[in-house]
Structure formats: C-alpha cells, structure tokens
C-alpha cells in the first residue's frame, strides 16, 4: 500500500520525520451516541457491524484520521472459548457473567482458536476494512496480551494468582494456548490486509500492582514476546501499556522509566502520558527504540474539556516529543463513549496547526 497517510504514519513508525505528525483516536465506536445506531453487543458477534461503525466514525469527522486502530470487544477470544458477558443498553461497560476457566483443571478446556472458524467474524472486520479503507488508510487490529486475557475474561485474577502460586504449570499451559491463538489470529489479520497489530498489556487492572518483576518476565513478557516475534511481517507493532490512577507500570515498580519496555519487540509504544510518565521523559528513555504514541488525555480533557484545552495539550505534547519525528498523537486508552464529536475534531485541528515539520 502507498498513500499519503501510509507514508506519513510509516515515517513516524520508523522514527523519521514525516510532513506532519500523524494522529489517531480510538474507542468503542459502535457504542458512540453521535453516530447512527450500531450495537456494541452485536459488533462482538458480527464483524460487519464493527467495520461499519468504524467507517461511520471516519466519515463523521471533519478531518481525515491518519491511522485507524480497530477496537473490538477486548475479550473476543474468551467469548469464543465460552465465557459469557452481559451488555446493557449499548453501554460500553460489559459485565462478566461466567468464565470458562473456574478451576485449575479448566485451563485444559482451552484450545487454539482458528482465525477462519471461531474468530471468523473478527477476521471479517479486517477484510471489510481492508477492502473499504485499507488502500488509503493504515489500520491495526487489537490483540490483548495472553496474561491480560487470562486475568480478565478467560479466567479471573483470583484463579490466576492462586494458580501462579500453587499450580504454575497449569496456568502456563493455558497461556501457551492463548498465545498460539494470538499468533494465528494476528498473522491472519496481516494476511487479510491489516497494517499491523495493537498489542495491549495491563488493561482491566490487577496486573502492575500484583506482580513483581520476575513474575512480569515469566508470565507476561515471555508470552508477549512469543506473539510479537511471530508477527514478523507486520509493518506496525504498537504496544499499548495500559494503566490507570490506581495502578500503572511507573507507580508500581518504576518499570516505565527504568526502560523495562525496551525488551518488547515492537516499533511503537502508547501509554497515558497525562497520568504517568510525561512525553518529555519517555522521549529521553525510549525514542531511540520506539515511535511514541501519546499526547491526548482520553479521560478528563477529551470528555469534559473544550477545544482550546485540547489544543494546548497537543501543542505541549508536540513540543515535548515531536522533535526529530517518531511521534504520533494518540490517546492513553479508549476514548469513552460520551466523548463529544467536537473534541475528536479539535485533536485533528490542533495537529494540523502545530504538527507540521519544516523539511
Ligand atoms: Zn488501555
């Protein structure tokens, strides 16, 4: 693929200087009230519904987004293994009704899901987007880290931490199956036309505050590397380092600022810079290794702020991390479903204003 937006995004991904800084915003688009009605629940079992909601969002914006991050219900694999979730009134917050792994011996119930069978609807979203927007717009699909899936959806934090203590091999057998499912599905996404993957670690909580460094390496990094190393052909591998006010990889163990994430075989990282590790600090630590994706506070400012506040924040982030390229403006996590359309447009407008490079 070659297009203006592809060239711009790939220059940033390769830590070079594009014509201007690219921008991206993501969220649970089928649940957004300012779009025509889409169903967040249906989007989990119907790939076309998810694709259509993403296309509708793109069409609604005043400016063209440079990179599209496709956001399915993040427990899509757990759902196919048989865990049950409840969605109410198109609220983006689901409720876990039942998980497939309740006892230690239940890890054996997992099998490697096929991208063409159990995950075919997820792959269908990729096929549709590839056909409809993929020639002009690079896009990446979300794959949560195996340990995050084990903690939230496949099983529960209680089960995972109990097994980590008493039956680590049973848990590891489960993580292997989840990792292989991620590999097969991720490769299928690339074959189907996705530009890359958005790999999330930490979402749902109960991770950064509950593991020590050795456990991170044994139960998270080991499987994450397996998945990411297998995505050799993916032009974009973006690591999303999820955190919140209660726990994040800087607050818990200082992992963010001691450079721990350099071990990840990715070419870009994304985190919530408004809350932990400001862009200027990350630029010093990580900019020789990764493209940085940050600058938009998805919580306070995007939900409740006005255009001028958004512009100020983006200007500041560009001043802190834009120099020399390798920077993409993006949010710290999913935008909430009540984020106003005007604030999506305010991000684009600010990037147009402050993100041009003089080449
Ligand atoms: Zn997140």
GROMACS .gro file of C-alpha atoms and ligand atoms in nm:
model
  360
    1UNK     CA    1   0.000   0.000   0.000
    2UNK     CA    2   0.111   0.352  -0.065
    3UNK     CA    3  -0.087   0.660   0.022
    4UNK     CA    4  -0.023   0.995   0.181
    5UNK     CA    5  -0.139   0.870   0.519
    6UNK     CA    6   0.053   0.544   0.494
    7UNK     CA    7   0.377   0.730   0.412
    8UNK     CA    8   0.318   0.972   0.698
    9UNK     CA    9   0.244   0.704   0.954
   10UNK     CA   10   0.527   0.473   0.844
   11UNK     CA   11   0.779   0.759   0.855
   12UNK     CA   12   0.679   0.818   1.219
   13UNK     CA   13   0.683   0.445   1.296
   14UNK     CA   14   1.038   0.425   1.159
   15UNK     CA   15   1.129   0.725   1.381
   16UNK     CA   16   1.176   0.954   1.086
   17UNK     CA   17   1.030   1.296   1.009
   18UNK     CA   18   0.703   1.295   0.811
   19UNK     CA   19   0.538   1.603   0.654
   20UNK     CA   20   0.338   1.643   0.973
   21UNK     CA   21   0.274   1.447   1.288
   22UNK     CA   22   0.010   1.176   1.230
   23UNK     CA   23  -0.287   1.142   1.466
   24UNK     CA   24  -0.520   0.865   1.570
   25UNK     CA   25  -0.812   0.826   1.811
   26UNK     CA   26  -0.988   0.508   1.913
   27UNK     CA   27  -1.274   0.383   2.127
   28UNK     CA   28  -1.575   0.154   2.127
   29UNK     CA   29  -1.719   0.316   1.815
   30UNK     CA   30  -2.039   0.103   1.792
   31UNK     CA   31  -2.144   0.249   2.129
   32UNK     CA   32  -2.097   0.616   2.034
   33UNK     CA   33  -2.428   0.809   2.054
   34UNK     CA   34  -2.345   1.070   1.789
   35UNK     CA   35  -2.330   0.804   1.518
   36UNK     CA   36  -2.632   0.635   1.365
   37UNK     CA   37  -2.719   0.338   1.590
   38UNK     CA   38  -2.477   0.049   1.596
   39UNK     CA   39  -2.479  -0.223   1.858
   40UNK     CA   40  -2.172  -0.282   2.072
   41UNK     CA   41  -2.308  -0.622   2.165
   42UNK     CA   42  -2.378  -0.720   1.805
   43UNK     CA   43  -2.037  -0.592   1.695
   44UNK     CA   44  -1.880  -0.869   1.904
   45UNK     CA   45  -2.050  -1.144   1.706
   46UNK     CA   46  -2.090  -0.970   1.369
   47UNK     CA   47  -1.772  -0.844   1.203
   48UNK     CA   48  -1.960  -0.626   0.959
   49UNK     CA   49  -2.128  -0.430   1.240
   50UNK     CA   50  -1.789  -0.346   1.387
   51UNK     CA   51  -1.643  -0.249   1.048
   52UNK     CA   52  -1.943  -0.030   0.963
   53UNK     CA   53  -1.922   0.158   1.293
   54UNK     CA   54  -1.553   0.234   1.230
   55UNK     CA   55  -1.627   0.356   0.877
   56UNK     CA   56  -1.916   0.568   1.009
   57UNK     CA   57  -1.686   0.732   1.262
   58UNK     CA   58  -1.428   0.809   0.994
   59UNK     CA   59  -1.697   0.964   0.774
   60UNK     CA   60  -1.832   1.175   1.059
   61UNK     CA   61  -1.502   1.352   1.124
   62UNK     CA   62  -1.415   1.689   0.971
   63UNK     CA   63  -1.055   1.573   0.918
   64UNK     CA   64  -0.904   1.250   0.788
   65UNK     CA   65  -0.753   1.032   1.054
   66UNK     CA   66  -0.401   0.910   0.971
   67UNK     CA   67  -0.409   0.573   1.146
   68UNK     CA   68  -0.713   0.366   1.240
   69UNK     CA   69  -0.693   0.146   1.550
   70UNK     CA   70  -0.971  -0.109   1.530
   71UNK     CA   71  -1.124  -0.178   1.870
   72UNK     CA   72  -1.330  -0.495   1.909
   73UNK     CA   73  -1.472  -0.607   2.245
   74UNK     CA   74  -1.136  -0.692   2.404
   75UNK     CA   75  -1.249  -1.028   2.543
   76UNK     CA   76  -1.336  -1.164   2.198
   77UNK     CA   77  -1.122  -1.473   2.238
   78UNK     CA   78  -1.262  -1.555   2.585
   79UNK     CA   79  -1.612  -1.521   2.439
   80UNK     CA   80  -1.529  -1.782   2.174
   81UNK     CA   81  -1.393  -2.017   2.438
   82UNK     CA   82  -1.726  -1.999   2.614
   83UNK     CA   83  -1.703  -1.720   2.874
   84UNK     CA   84  -2.022  -1.516   2.898
   85UNK     CA   85  -2.066  -1.141   2.916
   86UNK     CA   86  -2.366  -0.914   2.951
   87UNK     CA   87  -2.412  -0.592   2.754
   88UNK     CA   88  -2.682  -0.346   2.857
   89UNK     CA   89  -2.836  -0.052   2.665
   90UNK     CA   90  -2.536  -0.016   2.436
   91UNK     CA   91  -2.324   0.082   2.733
   92UNK     CA   92  -1.959   0.010   2.654
   93UNK     CA   93  -1.909  -0.140   3.000
   94UNK     CA   94  -1.989  -0.511   2.996
   95UNK     CA   95  -2.042  -0.740   3.289
   96UNK     CA   96  -1.878  -1.080   3.324
   97UNK     CA   97  -2.142  -1.346   3.379
   98UNK     CA   98  -1.933  -1.663   3.358
   99UNK     CA   99  -1.572  -1.755   3.277
  100UNK     CA  100  -1.452  -2.070   3.107
  101UNK     CA  101  -1.162  -2.129   3.349
  102UNK     CA  102  -1.305  -2.154   3.700
  103UNK     CA  103  -1.080  -2.429   3.842
  104UNK     CA  104  -0.715  -2.511   3.788
  105UNK     CA  105  -0.802  -2.809   3.572
  106UNK     CA  106  -1.015  -2.589   3.344
  107UNK     CA  107  -0.706  -2.446   3.170
  108UNK     CA  108  -0.715  -2.775   2.981
  109UNK     CA  109  -1.053  -2.679   2.835
  110UNK     CA  110  -0.887  -2.419   2.609
  111UNK     CA  111  -0.791  -2.499   2.252
  112UNK     CA  112  -0.624  -2.293   1.978
  113UNK     CA  113  -0.899  -2.089   1.812
  114UNK     CA  114  -0.894  -2.079   1.434
  115UNK     CA  115  -0.899  -1.737   1.260
  116UNK     CA  116  -1.115  -1.893   0.987
  117UNK     CA  117  -1.357  -2.065   1.220
  118UNK     CA  118  -1.419  -1.940   1.575
  119UNK     CA  119  -1.264  -1.598   1.504
  120UNK     CA  120  -1.401  -1.557   1.154
  121UNK     CA  121  -1.620  -1.260   1.243
  122UNK     CA  122  -1.321  -1.076   1.387
  123UNK     CA  123  -1.128  -1.151   1.071
  124UNK     CA  124  -1.427  -1.035   0.864
  125UNK     CA  125  -1.394  -0.686   1.016
  126UNK     CA  126  -1.035  -0.681   0.891
  127UNK     CA  127  -1.136  -0.799   0.542
  128UNK     CA  128  -1.407  -0.535   0.512
  129UNK     CA  129  -1.185  -0.252   0.634
  130UNK     CA  130  -0.907  -0.370   0.409
  131UNK     CA  131  -1.142  -0.351   0.112
  132UNK     CA  132  -1.321  -0.028   0.208
  133UNK     CA  133  -1.048   0.194   0.353
  134UNK     CA  134  -0.723  -0.005   0.350
  135UNK     CA  135  -0.581   0.138   0.030
  136UNK     CA  136  -0.578   0.489   0.174
  137UNK     CA  137  -0.565   0.440   0.547
  138UNK     CA  138  -0.330   0.220   0.750
  139UNK     CA  139  -0.516   0.025   1.019
  140UNK     CA  140  -0.423  -0.201   1.308
  141UNK     CA  141  -0.630  -0.458   1.497
  142UNK     CA  142  -0.629  -0.513   1.873
  143UNK     CA  143  -0.480  -0.821   2.039
  144UNK     CA  144  -0.465  -0.829   2.420
  145UNK     CA  145  -0.164  -0.990   2.589
  146UNK     CA  146  -0.222  -1.355   2.691
  147UNK     CA  147  -0.185  -1.274   3.064
  148UNK     CA  148  -0.445  -0.995   3.034
  149UNK     CA  149  -0.685  -1.235   2.866
  150UNK     CA  150  -0.622  -1.496   3.136
  151UNK     CA  151  -0.691  -1.241   3.412
  152UNK     CA  152  -0.996  -1.083   3.254
  153UNK     CA  153  -1.236  -1.300   3.063
  154UNK     CA  154  -1.079  -1.640   3.020
  155UNK     CA  155  -1.048  -1.659   3.398
  156UNK     CA  156  -1.028  -1.421   3.695
  157UNK     CA  157  -0.747  -1.255   3.893
  158UNK     CA  158  -0.830  -1.482   4.190
  159UNK     CA  159  -0.780  -1.801   3.984
  160UNK     CA  160  -0.471  -1.674   3.801
  161UNK     CA  161  -0.288  -1.564   4.116
  162UNK     CA  162  -0.385  -1.879   4.306
  163UNK     CA  163  -0.251  -2.095   4.023
  164UNK     CA  164   0.062  -1.883   3.990
  165UNK     CA  165   0.136  -1.974   4.349
  166UNK     CA  166   0.035  -2.341   4.354
  167UNK     CA  167  -0.002  -2.479   4.001
  168UNK     CA  168   0.209  -2.257   3.775
  169UNK     CA  169   0.236  -2.522   3.504
  170UNK     CA  170  -0.140  -2.546   3.464
  171UNK     CA  171  -0.156  -2.168   3.419
  172UNK     CA  172   0.136  -2.179   3.174
  173UNK     CA  173  -0.036  -2.445   2.966
  174UNK     CA  174  -0.330  -2.208   2.937
  175UNK     CA  175  -0.110  -1.911   2.847
  176UNK     CA  176   0.056  -2.117   2.572
  177UNK     CA  177  -0.281  -2.187   2.411
  178UNK     CA  178  -0.387  -1.823   2.436
  179UNK     CA  179  -0.051  -1.711   2.291
  180UNK     CA  180  -0.080  -1.952   1.997
  181UNK     CA  181  -0.433  -1.826   1.929
  182UNK     CA  182  -0.296  -1.469   1.926
  183UNK     CA  183  -0.020  -1.571   1.684
  184UNK     CA  184  -0.252  -1.747   1.439
  185UNK     CA  185  -0.508  -1.469   1.451
  186UNK     CA  186  -0.252  -1.187   1.428
  187UNK     CA  187  -0.089  -1.344   1.123
  188UNK     CA  188  -0.428  -1.392   0.960
  189UNK     CA  189  -0.504  -1.020   1.015
  190UNK     CA  190  -0.183  -0.922   0.834
  191UNK     CA  191  -0.259  -1.167   0.551
  192UNK     CA  192  -0.606  -1.014   0.525
  193UNK     CA  193  -0.466  -0.663   0.480
  194UNK     CA  194  -0.424  -0.511   0.827
  195UNK     CA  195  -0.117  -0.288   0.856
  196UNK     CA  196  -0.033  -0.424   1.196
  197UNK     CA  197  -0.144  -0.501   1.546
  198UNK     CA  198  -0.218  -0.305   1.859
  199UNK     CA  199  -0.096  -0.525   2.140
  200UNK     CA  200  -0.234  -0.433   2.482
  201UNK     CA  201  -0.079  -0.515   2.819
  202UNK     CA  202  -0.231  -0.411   3.152
  203UNK     CA  203  -0.593  -0.348   3.053
  204UNK     CA  204  -0.851  -0.439   3.316
  205UNK     CA  205  -0.608  -0.388   3.605
  206UNK     CA  206  -0.483  -0.641   3.862
  207UNK     CA  207  -0.150  -0.667   3.687
  208UNK     CA  208   0.104  -0.392   3.760
  209UNK     CA  209   0.018  -0.378   4.129
  210UNK     CA  210   0.015  -0.753   4.179
  211UNK     CA  211   0.326  -0.894   4.011
  212UNK     CA  212   0.693  -0.845   4.084
  213UNK     CA  213   0.945  -0.802   3.807
  214UNK     CA  214   1.029  -1.171   3.787
  215UNK     CA  215   0.662  -1.257   3.752
  216UNK     CA  216   0.619  -0.997   3.475
  217UNK     CA  217   0.901  -1.163   3.286
  218UNK     CA  218   0.775  -1.516   3.344
  219UNK     CA  219   0.401  -1.467   3.290
  220UNK     CA  220   0.372  -1.157   3.072
  221UNK     CA  221   0.686  -1.074   2.873
  222UNK     CA  222   0.769  -1.436   2.786
  223UNK     CA  223   0.435  -1.493   2.610
  224UNK     CA  224   0.412  -1.137   2.474
  225UNK     CA  225   0.749  -1.180   2.301
  226UNK     CA  226   0.637  -1.509   2.156
  227UNK     CA  227   0.334  -1.342   1.998
  228UNK     CA  228   0.515  -1.030   1.881
  229UNK     CA  229   0.818  -1.218   1.744
  230UNK     CA  230   0.581  -1.427   1.534
  231UNK     CA  231   0.440  -1.110   1.368
  232UNK     CA  232   0.748  -1.064   1.153
  233UNK     CA  233   0.554  -0.930   0.856
  234UNK     CA  234   0.352  -0.671   1.047
  235UNK     CA  235   0.461  -0.320   0.940
  236UNK     CA  236   0.320  -0.175   1.263
  237UNK     CA  237   0.353  -0.336   1.605
  238UNK     CA  238   0.220  -0.093   1.862
  239UNK     CA  239   0.246  -0.183   2.229
  240UNK     CA  240  -0.029  -0.029   2.442
  241UNK     CA  241   0.088  -0.002   2.803
  242UNK     CA  242  -0.241   0.033   2.985
  243UNK     CA  243  -0.261   0.197   3.326
  244UNK     CA  244  -0.497   0.392   3.544
  245UNK     CA  245  -0.489   0.611   3.853
  246UNK     CA  246  -0.472   0.312   4.086
  247UNK     CA  247  -0.205   0.111   3.909
  248UNK     CA  248   0.037   0.165   3.626
  249UNK     CA  249   0.388   0.046   3.540
  250UNK     CA  250   0.550   0.359   3.678
  251UNK     CA  251   0.365   0.377   4.007
  252UNK     CA  252   0.422   0.004   4.059
  253UNK     CA  253   0.790  -0.078   4.032
  254UNK     CA  254   0.907   0.209   3.811
  255UNK     CA  255   0.908  -0.016   3.502
  256UNK     CA  256   0.815   0.262   3.262
  257UNK     CA  257   1.101   0.494   3.349
  258UNK     CA  258   1.372   0.235   3.404
  259UNK     CA  259   1.339   0.129   3.041
  260UNK     CA  260   1.192  -0.215   3.106
  261UNK     CA  261   0.971  -0.196   2.797
  262UNK     CA  262   1.271  -0.179   2.565
  263UNK     CA  263   1.261  -0.558   2.579
  264UNK     CA  264   0.941  -0.565   2.372
  265UNK     CA  265   0.990  -0.648   2.002
  266UNK     CA  266   0.764  -0.366   1.875
  267UNK     CA  267   0.821  -0.045   1.683
  268UNK     CA  268   0.586   0.186   1.874
  269UNK     CA  269   0.459   0.232   2.230
  270UNK     CA  270   0.149   0.403   2.367
  271UNK     CA  271   0.063   0.495   2.726
  272UNK     CA  272  -0.133   0.755   2.924
  273UNK     CA  273   0.120   1.038   2.936
  274UNK     CA  274  -0.121   1.275   3.111
  275UNK     CA  275  -0.117   1.049   3.415
  276UNK     CA  276   0.215   0.863   3.421
  277UNK     CA  277   0.548   0.935   3.251
  278UNK     CA  278   0.520   1.263   3.058
  279UNK     CA  279   0.614   1.268   2.690
  280UNK     CA  280   0.938   1.456   2.755
  281UNK     CA  281   1.059   1.180   2.990
  282UNK     CA  282   0.952   0.896   2.759
  283UNK     CA  283   1.124   1.073   2.470
  284UNK     CA  284   1.457   1.055   2.652
  285UNK     CA  285   1.419   0.692   2.752
  286UNK     CA  286   1.250   0.531   2.454
  287UNK     CA  287   1.284   0.747   2.142
  288UNK     CA  288   1.589   0.559   2.012
  289UNK     CA  289   1.389   0.237   2.024
  290UNK     CA  290   1.027   0.320   1.952
  291UNK     CA  291   0.792   0.564   1.789
  292UNK     CA  292   0.589   0.726   2.069
  293UNK     CA  293   0.209   0.743   2.051
  294UNK     CA  294   0.066   0.977   2.315
  295UNK     CA  295  -0.048   1.331   2.393
  296UNK     CA  296  -0.426   1.302   2.425
  297UNK     CA  297  -0.584   1.267   2.770
  298UNK     CA  298  -0.871   1.029   2.689
  299UNK     CA  299  -1.032   1.076   3.029
  300UNK     CA  300  -1.069   1.429   3.159
  301UNK     CA  301  -0.988   1.657   2.870
  302UNK     CA  302  -1.143   1.458   2.585
  303UNK     CA  303  -1.464   1.401   2.776
  304UNK     CA  304  -1.512   1.730   2.952
  305UNK     CA  305  -1.262   1.973   2.801
  306UNK     CA  306  -1.312   2.235   2.533
  307UNK     CA  307  -1.124   2.273   2.205
  308UNK     CA  308  -0.875   2.527   2.341
  309UNK     CA  309  -0.770   2.292   2.623
  310UNK     CA  310  -0.724   2.008   2.377
  311UNK     CA  311  -0.519   2.233   2.150
  312UNK     CA  312  -0.298   2.343   2.442
  313UNK     CA  313  -0.238   1.985   2.545
  314UNK     CA  314  -0.148   1.872   2.195
  315UNK     CA  315   0.079   2.170   2.139
  316UNK     CA  316   0.262   2.087   2.463
  317UNK     CA  317   0.299   1.719   2.373
  318UNK     CA  318   0.433   1.804   2.027
  319UNK     CA  319   0.685   2.043   2.183
  320UNK     CA  320   0.789   1.770   2.426
  321UNK     CA  321   0.811   1.473   2.191
  322UNK     CA  322   0.771   1.582   1.828
  323UNK     CA  323   1.122   1.699   1.752
  324UNK     CA  324   1.306   1.478   1.507
  325UNK     CA  325   0.999   1.268   1.423
  326UNK     CA  326   0.895   0.934   1.569
  327UNK     CA  327   0.583   1.075   1.730
  328UNK     CA  328   0.212   1.011   1.669
  329UNK     CA  329  -0.061   1.198   1.856
  330UNK     CA  330  -0.297   0.948   2.020
  331UNK     CA  331  -0.496   0.881   2.338
  332UNK     CA  332  -0.376   0.699   2.651
  333UNK     CA  333  -0.652   0.440   2.614
  334UNK     CA  334  -1.001   0.406   2.461
  335UNK     CA  335  -1.196   0.731   2.439
  336UNK     CA  336  -1.515   0.700   2.641
  337UNK     CA  337  -1.839   0.662   2.451
  338UNK     CA  338  -1.962   1.006   2.569
  339UNK     CA  339  -1.666   1.192   2.416
  340UNK     CA  340  -1.813   1.474   2.203
  341UNK     CA  341  -1.756   1.479   1.828
  342UNK     CA  342  -1.624   1.836   1.857
  343UNK     CA  343  -1.335   1.704   2.066
  344UNK     CA  344  -1.238   1.446   1.805
  345UNK     CA  345  -1.220   1.730   1.554
  346UNK     CA  346  -1.029   1.951   1.796
  347UNK     CA  347  -0.747   1.695   1.808
  348UNK     CA  348  -0.716   1.693   1.429
  349UNK     CA  349  -0.730   2.070   1.407
  350UNK     CA  350  -0.456   2.111   1.667
  351UNK     CA  351  -0.231   1.861   1.492
  352UNK     CA  352  -0.283   2.045   1.161
  353UNK     CA  353  -0.188   2.368   1.335
  354UNK     CA  354   0.109   2.258   1.545
  355UNK     CA  355   0.223   1.932   1.386
  356UNK     CA  356   0.380   2.046   1.056
  357UNK     CA  357   0.751   1.984   1.014
  358UNK     CA  358   0.972   2.223   0.821
  359UNK     CA  359   1.160   1.984   0.599
  360LIG    ZN1  360  -0.586   0.067   2.784
   0.00000   0.00000   0.00000
